[in-house]
Short mmCIF file of C-alpha atoms and ligand atoms in Angstrom, two decimals:
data_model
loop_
_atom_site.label_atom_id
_atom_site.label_comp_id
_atom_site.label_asym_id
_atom_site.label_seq_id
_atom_site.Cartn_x
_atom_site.Cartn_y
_atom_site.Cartn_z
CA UNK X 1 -41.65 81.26 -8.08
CA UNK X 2 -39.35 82.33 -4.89
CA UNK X 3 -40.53 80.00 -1.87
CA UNK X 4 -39.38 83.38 -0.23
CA UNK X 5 -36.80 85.90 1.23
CA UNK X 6 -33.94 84.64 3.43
CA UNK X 7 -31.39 86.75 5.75
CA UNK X 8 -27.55 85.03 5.28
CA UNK X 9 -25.81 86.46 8.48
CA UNK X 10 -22.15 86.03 7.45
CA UNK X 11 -22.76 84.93 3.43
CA UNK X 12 -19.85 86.37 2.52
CA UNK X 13 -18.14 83.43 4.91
CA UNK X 14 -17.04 80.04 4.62
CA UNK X 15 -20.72 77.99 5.32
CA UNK X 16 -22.35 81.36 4.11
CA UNK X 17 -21.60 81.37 0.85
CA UNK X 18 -22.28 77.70 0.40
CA UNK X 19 -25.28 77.25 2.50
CA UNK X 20 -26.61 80.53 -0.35
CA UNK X 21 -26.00 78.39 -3.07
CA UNK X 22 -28.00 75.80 -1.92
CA UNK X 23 -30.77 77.79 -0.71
CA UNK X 24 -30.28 79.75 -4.20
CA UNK X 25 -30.44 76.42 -6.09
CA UNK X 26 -33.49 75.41 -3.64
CA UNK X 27 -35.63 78.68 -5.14
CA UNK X 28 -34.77 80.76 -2.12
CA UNK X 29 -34.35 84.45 -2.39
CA UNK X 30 -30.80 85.42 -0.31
CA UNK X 31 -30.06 88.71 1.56
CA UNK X 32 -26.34 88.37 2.85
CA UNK X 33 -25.33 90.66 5.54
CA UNK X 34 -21.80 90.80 6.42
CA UNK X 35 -19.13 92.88 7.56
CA UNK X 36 -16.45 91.20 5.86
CA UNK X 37 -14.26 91.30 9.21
CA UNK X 38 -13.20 87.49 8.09
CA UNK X 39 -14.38 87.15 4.54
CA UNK X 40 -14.08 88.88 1.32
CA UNK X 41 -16.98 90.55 -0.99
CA UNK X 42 -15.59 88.26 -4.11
CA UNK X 43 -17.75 85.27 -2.19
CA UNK X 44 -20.61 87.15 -3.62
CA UNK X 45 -19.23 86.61 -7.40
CA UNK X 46 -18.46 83.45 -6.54
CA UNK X 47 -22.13 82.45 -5.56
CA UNK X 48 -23.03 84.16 -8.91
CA UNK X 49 -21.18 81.98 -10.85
CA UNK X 50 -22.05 79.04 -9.53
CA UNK X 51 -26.12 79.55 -9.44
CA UNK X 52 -26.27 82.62 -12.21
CA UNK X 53 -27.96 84.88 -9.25
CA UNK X 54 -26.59 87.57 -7.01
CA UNK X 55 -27.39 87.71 -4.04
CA UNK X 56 -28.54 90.71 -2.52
CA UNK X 57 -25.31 92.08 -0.23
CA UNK X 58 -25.30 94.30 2.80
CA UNK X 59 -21.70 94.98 4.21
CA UNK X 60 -23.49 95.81 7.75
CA UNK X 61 -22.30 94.41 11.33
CA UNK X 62 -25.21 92.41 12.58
CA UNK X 63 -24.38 94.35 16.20
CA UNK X 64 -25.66 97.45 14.49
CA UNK X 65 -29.23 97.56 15.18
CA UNK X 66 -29.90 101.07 13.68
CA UNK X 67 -28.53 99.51 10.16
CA UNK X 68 -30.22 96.34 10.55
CA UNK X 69 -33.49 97.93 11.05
CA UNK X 70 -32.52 99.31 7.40
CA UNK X 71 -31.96 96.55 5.95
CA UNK X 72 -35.23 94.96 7.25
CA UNK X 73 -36.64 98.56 5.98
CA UNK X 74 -35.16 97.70 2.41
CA UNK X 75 -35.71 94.06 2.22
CA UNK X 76 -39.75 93.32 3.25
CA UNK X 77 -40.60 89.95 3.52
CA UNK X 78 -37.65 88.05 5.20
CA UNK X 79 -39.19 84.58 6.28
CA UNK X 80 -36.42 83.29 7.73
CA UNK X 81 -32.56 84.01 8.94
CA UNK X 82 -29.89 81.91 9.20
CA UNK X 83 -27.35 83.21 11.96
CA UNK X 84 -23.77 82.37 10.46
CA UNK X 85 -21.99 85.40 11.38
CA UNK X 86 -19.64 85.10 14.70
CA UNK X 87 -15.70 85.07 15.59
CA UNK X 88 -14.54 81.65 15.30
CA UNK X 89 -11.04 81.65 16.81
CA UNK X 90 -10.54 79.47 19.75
CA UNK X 91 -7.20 81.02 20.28
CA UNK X 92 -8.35 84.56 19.45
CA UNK X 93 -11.06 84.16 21.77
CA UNK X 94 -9.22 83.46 25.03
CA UNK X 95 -7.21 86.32 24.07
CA UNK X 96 -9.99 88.73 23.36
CA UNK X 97 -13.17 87.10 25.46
CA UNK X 98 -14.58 90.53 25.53
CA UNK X 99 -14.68 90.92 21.68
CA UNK X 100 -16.01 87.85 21.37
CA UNK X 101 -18.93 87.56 23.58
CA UNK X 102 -19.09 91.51 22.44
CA UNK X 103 -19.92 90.10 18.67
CA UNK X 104 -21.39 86.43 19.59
CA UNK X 105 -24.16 87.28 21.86
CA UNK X 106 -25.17 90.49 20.45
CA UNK X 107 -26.03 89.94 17.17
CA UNK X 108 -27.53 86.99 18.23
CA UNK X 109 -29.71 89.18 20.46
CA UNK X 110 -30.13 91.91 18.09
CA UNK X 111 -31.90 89.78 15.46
CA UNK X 112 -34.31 88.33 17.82
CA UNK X 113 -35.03 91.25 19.03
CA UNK X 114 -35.75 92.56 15.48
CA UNK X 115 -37.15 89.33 14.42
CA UNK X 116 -41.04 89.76 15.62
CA UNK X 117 -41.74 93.31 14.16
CA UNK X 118 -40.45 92.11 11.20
CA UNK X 119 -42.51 89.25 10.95
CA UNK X 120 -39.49 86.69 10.62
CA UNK X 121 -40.44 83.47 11.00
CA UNK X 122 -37.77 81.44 11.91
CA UNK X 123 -34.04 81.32 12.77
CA UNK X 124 -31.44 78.69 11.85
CA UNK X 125 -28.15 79.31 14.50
CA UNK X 126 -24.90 78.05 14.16
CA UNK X 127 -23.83 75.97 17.03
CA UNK X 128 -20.87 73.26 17.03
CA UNK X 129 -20.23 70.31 18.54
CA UNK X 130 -17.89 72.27 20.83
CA UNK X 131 -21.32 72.19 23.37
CA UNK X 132 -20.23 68.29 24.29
CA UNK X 133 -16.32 69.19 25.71
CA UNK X 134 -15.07 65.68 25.51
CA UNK X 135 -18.20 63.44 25.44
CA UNK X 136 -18.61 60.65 27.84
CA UNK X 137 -20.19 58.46 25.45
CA UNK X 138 -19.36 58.43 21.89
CA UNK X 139 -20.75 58.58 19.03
CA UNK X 140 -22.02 61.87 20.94
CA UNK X 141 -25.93 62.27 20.30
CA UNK X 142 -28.33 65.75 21.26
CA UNK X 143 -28.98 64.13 24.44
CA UNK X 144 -25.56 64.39 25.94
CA UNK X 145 -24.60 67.03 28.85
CA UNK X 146 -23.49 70.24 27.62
CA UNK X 147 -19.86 70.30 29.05
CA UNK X 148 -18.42 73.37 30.47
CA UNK X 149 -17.10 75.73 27.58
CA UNK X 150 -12.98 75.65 27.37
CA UNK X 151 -12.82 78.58 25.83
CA UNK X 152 -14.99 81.90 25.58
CA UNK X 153 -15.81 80.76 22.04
CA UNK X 154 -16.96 77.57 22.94
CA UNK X 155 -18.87 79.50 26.17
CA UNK X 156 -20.59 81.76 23.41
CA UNK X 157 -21.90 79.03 21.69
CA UNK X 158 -23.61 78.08 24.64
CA UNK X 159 -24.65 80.98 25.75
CA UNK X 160 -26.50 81.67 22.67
CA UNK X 161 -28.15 78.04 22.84
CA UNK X 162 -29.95 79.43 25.89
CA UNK X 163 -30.40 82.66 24.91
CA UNK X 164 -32.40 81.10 22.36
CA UNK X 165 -34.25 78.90 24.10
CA UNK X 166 -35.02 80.93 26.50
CA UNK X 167 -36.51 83.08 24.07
CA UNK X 168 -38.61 80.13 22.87
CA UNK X 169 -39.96 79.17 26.09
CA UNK X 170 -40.77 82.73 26.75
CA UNK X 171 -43.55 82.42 23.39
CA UNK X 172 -41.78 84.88 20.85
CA UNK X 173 -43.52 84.46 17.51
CA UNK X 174 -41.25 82.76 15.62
CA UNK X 175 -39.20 79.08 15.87
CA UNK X 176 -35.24 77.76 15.93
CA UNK X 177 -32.80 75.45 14.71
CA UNK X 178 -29.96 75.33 16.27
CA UNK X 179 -27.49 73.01 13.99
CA UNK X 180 -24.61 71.78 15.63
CA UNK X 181 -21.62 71.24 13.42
CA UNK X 182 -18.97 68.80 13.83
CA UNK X 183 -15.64 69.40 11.26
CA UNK X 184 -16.61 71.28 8.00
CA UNK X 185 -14.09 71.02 5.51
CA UNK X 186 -13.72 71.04 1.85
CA UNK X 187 -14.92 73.45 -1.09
CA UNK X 188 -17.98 73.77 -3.67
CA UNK X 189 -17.07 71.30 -6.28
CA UNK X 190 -16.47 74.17 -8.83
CA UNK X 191 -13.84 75.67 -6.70
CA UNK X 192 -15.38 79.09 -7.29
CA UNK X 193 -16.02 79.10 -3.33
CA UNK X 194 -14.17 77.99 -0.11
CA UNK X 195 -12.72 78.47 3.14
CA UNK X 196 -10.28 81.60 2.74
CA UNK X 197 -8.75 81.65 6.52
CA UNK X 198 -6.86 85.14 7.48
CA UNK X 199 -3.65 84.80 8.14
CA UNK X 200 -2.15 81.32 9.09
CA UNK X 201 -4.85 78.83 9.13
CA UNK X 202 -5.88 77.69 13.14
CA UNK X 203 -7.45 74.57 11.38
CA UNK X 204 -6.57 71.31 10.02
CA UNK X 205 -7.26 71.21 6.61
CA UNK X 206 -6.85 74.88 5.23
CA UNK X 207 -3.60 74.31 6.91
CA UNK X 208 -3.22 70.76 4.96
CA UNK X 209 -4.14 72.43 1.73
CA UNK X 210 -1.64 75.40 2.20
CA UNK X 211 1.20 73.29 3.54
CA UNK X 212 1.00 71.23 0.13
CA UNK X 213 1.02 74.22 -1.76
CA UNK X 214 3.96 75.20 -0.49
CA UNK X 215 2.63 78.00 1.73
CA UNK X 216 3.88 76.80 5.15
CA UNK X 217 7.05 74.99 5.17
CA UNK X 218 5.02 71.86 7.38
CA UNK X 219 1.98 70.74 9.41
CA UNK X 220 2.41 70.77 12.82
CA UNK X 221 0.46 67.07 14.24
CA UNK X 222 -0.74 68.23 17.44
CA UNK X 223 -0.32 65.13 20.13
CA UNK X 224 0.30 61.16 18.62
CA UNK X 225 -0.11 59.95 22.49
CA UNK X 226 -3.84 60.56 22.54
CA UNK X 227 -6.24 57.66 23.76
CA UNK X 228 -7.21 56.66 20.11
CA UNK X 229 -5.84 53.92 17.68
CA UNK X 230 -2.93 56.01 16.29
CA UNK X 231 -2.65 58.19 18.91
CA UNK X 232 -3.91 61.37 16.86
CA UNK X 233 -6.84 62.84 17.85
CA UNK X 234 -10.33 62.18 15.98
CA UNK X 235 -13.18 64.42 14.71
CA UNK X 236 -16.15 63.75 12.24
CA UNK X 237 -15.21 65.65 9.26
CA UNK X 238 -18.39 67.32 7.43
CA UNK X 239 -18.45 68.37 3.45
CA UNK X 240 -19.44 71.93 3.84
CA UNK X 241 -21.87 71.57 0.91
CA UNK X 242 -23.62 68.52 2.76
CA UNK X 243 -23.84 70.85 5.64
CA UNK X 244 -25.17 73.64 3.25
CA UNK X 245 -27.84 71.63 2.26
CA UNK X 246 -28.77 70.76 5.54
CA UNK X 247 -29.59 74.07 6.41
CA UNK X 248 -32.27 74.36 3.46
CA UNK X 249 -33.84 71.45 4.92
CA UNK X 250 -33.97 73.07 8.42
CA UNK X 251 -35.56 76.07 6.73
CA UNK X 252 -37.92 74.51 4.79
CA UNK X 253 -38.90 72.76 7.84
CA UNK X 254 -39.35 75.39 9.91
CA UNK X 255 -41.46 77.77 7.31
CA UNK X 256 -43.82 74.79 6.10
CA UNK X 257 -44.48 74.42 10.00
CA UNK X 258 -43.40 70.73 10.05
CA UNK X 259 -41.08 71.30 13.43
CA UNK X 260 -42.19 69.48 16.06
CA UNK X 261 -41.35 71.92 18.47
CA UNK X 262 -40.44 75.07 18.73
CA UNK X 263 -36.92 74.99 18.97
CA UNK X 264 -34.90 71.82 17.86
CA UNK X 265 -31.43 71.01 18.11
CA UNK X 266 -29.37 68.75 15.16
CA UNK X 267 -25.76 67.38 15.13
CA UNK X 268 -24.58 67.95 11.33
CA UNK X 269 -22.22 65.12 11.28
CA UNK X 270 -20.96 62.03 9.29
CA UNK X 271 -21.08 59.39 12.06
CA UNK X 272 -17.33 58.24 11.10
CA UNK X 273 -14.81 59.57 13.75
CA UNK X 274 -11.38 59.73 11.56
CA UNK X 275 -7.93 60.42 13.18
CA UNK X 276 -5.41 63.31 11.74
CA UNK X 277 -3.09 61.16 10.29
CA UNK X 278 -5.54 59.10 8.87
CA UNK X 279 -6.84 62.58 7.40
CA UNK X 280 -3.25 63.49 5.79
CA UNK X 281 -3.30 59.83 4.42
CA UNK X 282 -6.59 60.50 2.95
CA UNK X 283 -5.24 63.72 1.43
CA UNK X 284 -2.28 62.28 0.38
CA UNK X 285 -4.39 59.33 -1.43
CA UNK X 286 -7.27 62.08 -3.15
CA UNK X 287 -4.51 64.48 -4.67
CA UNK X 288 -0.99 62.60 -4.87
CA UNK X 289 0.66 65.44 -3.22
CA UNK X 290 2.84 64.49 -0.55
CA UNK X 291 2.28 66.02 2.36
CA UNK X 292 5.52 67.64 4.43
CA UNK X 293 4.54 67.05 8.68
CA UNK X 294 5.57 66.25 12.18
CA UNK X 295 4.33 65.33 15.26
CA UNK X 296 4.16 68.04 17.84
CA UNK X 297 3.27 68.22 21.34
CA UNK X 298 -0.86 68.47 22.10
CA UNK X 299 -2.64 71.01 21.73
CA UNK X 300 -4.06 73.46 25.02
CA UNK X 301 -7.58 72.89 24.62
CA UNK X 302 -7.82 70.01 22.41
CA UNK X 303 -10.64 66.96 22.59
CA UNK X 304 -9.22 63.79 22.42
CA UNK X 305 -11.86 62.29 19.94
CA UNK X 306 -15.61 63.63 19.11
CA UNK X 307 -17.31 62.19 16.32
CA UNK X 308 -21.37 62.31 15.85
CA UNK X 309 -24.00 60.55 15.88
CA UNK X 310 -26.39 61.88 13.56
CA UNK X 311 -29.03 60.17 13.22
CA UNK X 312 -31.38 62.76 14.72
CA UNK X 313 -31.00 64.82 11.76
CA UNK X 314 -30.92 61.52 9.29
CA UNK X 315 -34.14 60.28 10.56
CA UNK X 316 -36.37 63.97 11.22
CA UNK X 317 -34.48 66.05 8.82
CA UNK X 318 -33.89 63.37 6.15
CA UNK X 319 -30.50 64.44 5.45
CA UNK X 320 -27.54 62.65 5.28
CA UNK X 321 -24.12 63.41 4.71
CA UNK X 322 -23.25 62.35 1.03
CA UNK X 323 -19.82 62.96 0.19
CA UNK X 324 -16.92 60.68 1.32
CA UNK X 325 -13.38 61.85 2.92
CA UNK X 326 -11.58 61.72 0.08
CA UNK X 327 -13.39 63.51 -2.35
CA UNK X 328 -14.29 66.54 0.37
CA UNK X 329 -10.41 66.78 0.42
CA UNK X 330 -9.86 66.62 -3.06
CA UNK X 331 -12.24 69.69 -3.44
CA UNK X 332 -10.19 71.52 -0.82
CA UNK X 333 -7.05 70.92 -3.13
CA UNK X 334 -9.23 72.10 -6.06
CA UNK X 335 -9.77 75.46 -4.11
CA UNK X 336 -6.56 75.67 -2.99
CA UNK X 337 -4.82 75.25 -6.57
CA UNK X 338 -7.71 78.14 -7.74
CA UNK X 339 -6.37 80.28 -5.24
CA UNK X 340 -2.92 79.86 -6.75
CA UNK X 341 -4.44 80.43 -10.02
CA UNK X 342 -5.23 83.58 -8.94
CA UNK X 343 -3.19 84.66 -7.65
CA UNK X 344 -4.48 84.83 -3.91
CA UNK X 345 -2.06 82.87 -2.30
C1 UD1 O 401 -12.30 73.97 16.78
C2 UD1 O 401 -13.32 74.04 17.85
C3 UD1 O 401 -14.68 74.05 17.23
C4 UD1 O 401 -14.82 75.20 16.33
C5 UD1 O 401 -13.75 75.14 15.27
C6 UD1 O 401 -13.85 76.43 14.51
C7 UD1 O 401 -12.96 73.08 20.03
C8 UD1 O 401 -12.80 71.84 20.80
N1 UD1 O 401 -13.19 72.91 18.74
O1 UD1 O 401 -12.42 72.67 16.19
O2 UD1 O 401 -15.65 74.19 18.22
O3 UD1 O 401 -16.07 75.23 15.75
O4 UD1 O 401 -12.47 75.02 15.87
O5 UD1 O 401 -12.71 76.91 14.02
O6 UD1 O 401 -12.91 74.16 20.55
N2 UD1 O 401 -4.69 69.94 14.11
C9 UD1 O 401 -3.37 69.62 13.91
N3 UD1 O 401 -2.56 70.56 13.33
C10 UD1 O 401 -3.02 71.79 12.93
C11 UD1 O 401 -4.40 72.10 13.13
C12 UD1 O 401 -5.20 71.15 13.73
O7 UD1 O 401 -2.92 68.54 14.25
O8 UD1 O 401 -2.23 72.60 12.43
C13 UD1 O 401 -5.59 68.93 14.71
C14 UD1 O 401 -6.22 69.36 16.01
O9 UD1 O 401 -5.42 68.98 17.10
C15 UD1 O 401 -7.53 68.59 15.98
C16 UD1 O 401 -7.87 68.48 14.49
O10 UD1 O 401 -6.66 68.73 13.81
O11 UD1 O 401 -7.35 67.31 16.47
C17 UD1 O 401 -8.90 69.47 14.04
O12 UD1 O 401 -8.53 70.76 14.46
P1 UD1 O 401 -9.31 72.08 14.00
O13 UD1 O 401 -9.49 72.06 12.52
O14 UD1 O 401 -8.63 73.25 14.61
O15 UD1 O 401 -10.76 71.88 14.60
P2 UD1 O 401 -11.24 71.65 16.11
O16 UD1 O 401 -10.19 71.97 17.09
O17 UD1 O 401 -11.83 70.29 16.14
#
């Protein structure tokens, strides 16, 4: 039997598609909505290949209230949503702040707002470590100071942190999650999903998996004069299907009524802070492609080193991040070489 009907804001998307899988696998009913301004409809035949199930698929902007009444209209019963659909640029965004607090904060306002007459019961947002700037103390727990944002994306994220809690505290019917992520990386281990960036890649490893392939001529290492052991910079690189699963958990949690309060916050992270160069090594060591790059000059905007601690979310959620550095890179490579296959790129 269905444990029930769940809204996928941006399915068709990197975390989307594999955080339906898992909810598919979990006995979830999925209704994506996605515009498809940074992901592709073949996500969707992806998903069914992997769990035998299509989701249900609305190409609708999440900004478009009139259409997401509809789909409310045509799909009764949504328990929960999870919020994945956003710009994720950092570059983009200081470029084109108004687009992206245009497209951040409103659909994140236009689901709440559609949330209680449609009897929704929950919401799971997608928040990032971003929140922390550089943390003072590291590894970087919930507690920490939210840092001001260094970019409008990173400012969005924040904003919609309060916007949801303020809705909280203001008693709407229904409860959040807000996950923060640290570094998601990697594919399903099928390689019938995965991270398809537009144009060139803005991060690490979709540009570590295209510069093997051949795609870019080499990898640009941003800064070797950093603060940290080999002078790159460090981040806590999460599997994207560990992260998936997470968010089943957080659901399950929050429709069984086993939050303990109304809105909780969760760092999605491994715990191990690893470098870029020890990242390319890592790659290097999973696939036994060598791996063309220099060191370049930093960054604008970069952290030095962020890495999580997660043991909120190891201890309340009981989850833990499973898979290990070298494997999460190997499935990148495995998506990558599919792409090639066919034909994509
Ligand atoms: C950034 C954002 C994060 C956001 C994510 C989404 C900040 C501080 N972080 O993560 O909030 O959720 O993008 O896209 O705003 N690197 C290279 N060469 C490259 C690309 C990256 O050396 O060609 C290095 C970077 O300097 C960094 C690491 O790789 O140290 C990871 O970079 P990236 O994948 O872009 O992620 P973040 O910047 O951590």
């Amino acid at each position: 039997m269905s444990k029930g009907k769940i809204l996928v804001t941006g399915g068709a998307g990197y975390i989307g598609s594999h955080t339906t899988v898992e909810l598919q696998n979990a006995g979830y009913d999925v209704v994506i909505v996605d515009n498809l301004s940074n992901s592709n409809a073949d996500m969707i035949n992806g998903i069914e290949r992997i769990t035998g199930t299509r989701p249900a698929f609305y190409q609708v902007d999440c900004n478009d209230k009139e259409a997401m009444k509809d789909v409310f209209a045509k799909e009764s019963g949504i328990k929960g949503i999870i919020h994945f659909a956003a710009s994720k640029a950092v570059g983009e965004s200081v470029q084109k702040p108004l687009m992206y607090y245009r497209n951040n904060l409103d659909s994140l306002m236009t689901l709440m707002e559609l949330m209680p007459e449609n009897g929704v019961e929950g919401i799971v947002f997608s928040s990032s470590c971003t929140v922390y700037g550089q943390p003072d103390i590291l590894p970087v727990d919930e507690t920490a100071p939210i840092k001001p944002a260094l970019s409008p994306y990173g400012n969005t994220k924040q904003i919609n942190e309060e916007i949801i809690r303020d809705a909280i505290y203001s008693g709407v019917p229904y409860k959040a999650i807000i996950l923060r992520y640290f570094n998601p990386i990697g594919a399903h281990p099928t390689a019938e999903i995965g991270e398809l960036p537009n144009g060139v890649p803005q991060n690490l490893v979709p540009f570590v998996t295209q510069t093997a392939m051949g795609i870019r001529k080499e990898l640009s290492v941003f800064g070797d004069d950093y603060d940290t052991p080999d002078g790159s910079c460090i981040r806590d690189y999460i599997n994207v299907v560990d992260l998936a699963k997470a968010h089943v958990i957080a659901v399950d949690r929050m429709l069984t009524n086993k939050s303990e309060e109304k809105v909780e916050i969760f760092n999605l992270g491994t715990g191990r802070g690893v470098s870029v160069l020890e990242l390319i090594n890592a790659f290097e060591a999973a696939t036994g492609v060598k791996l063309n790059y220099k060191i370049v000059g930093r960054r604008e905007g970069d952290i030095e080193k962020v890495w999580a601690n997660p043991d909120r979310a190891n201890n309340v959620l009981g989850w833990v991040a499973k898979e290990n550095l070298e494997d999460t890179l190997a499935s990148a490579w495995k998506w990558q070489e599919k792409l090639r296959r066919d034909g994509i790129m």
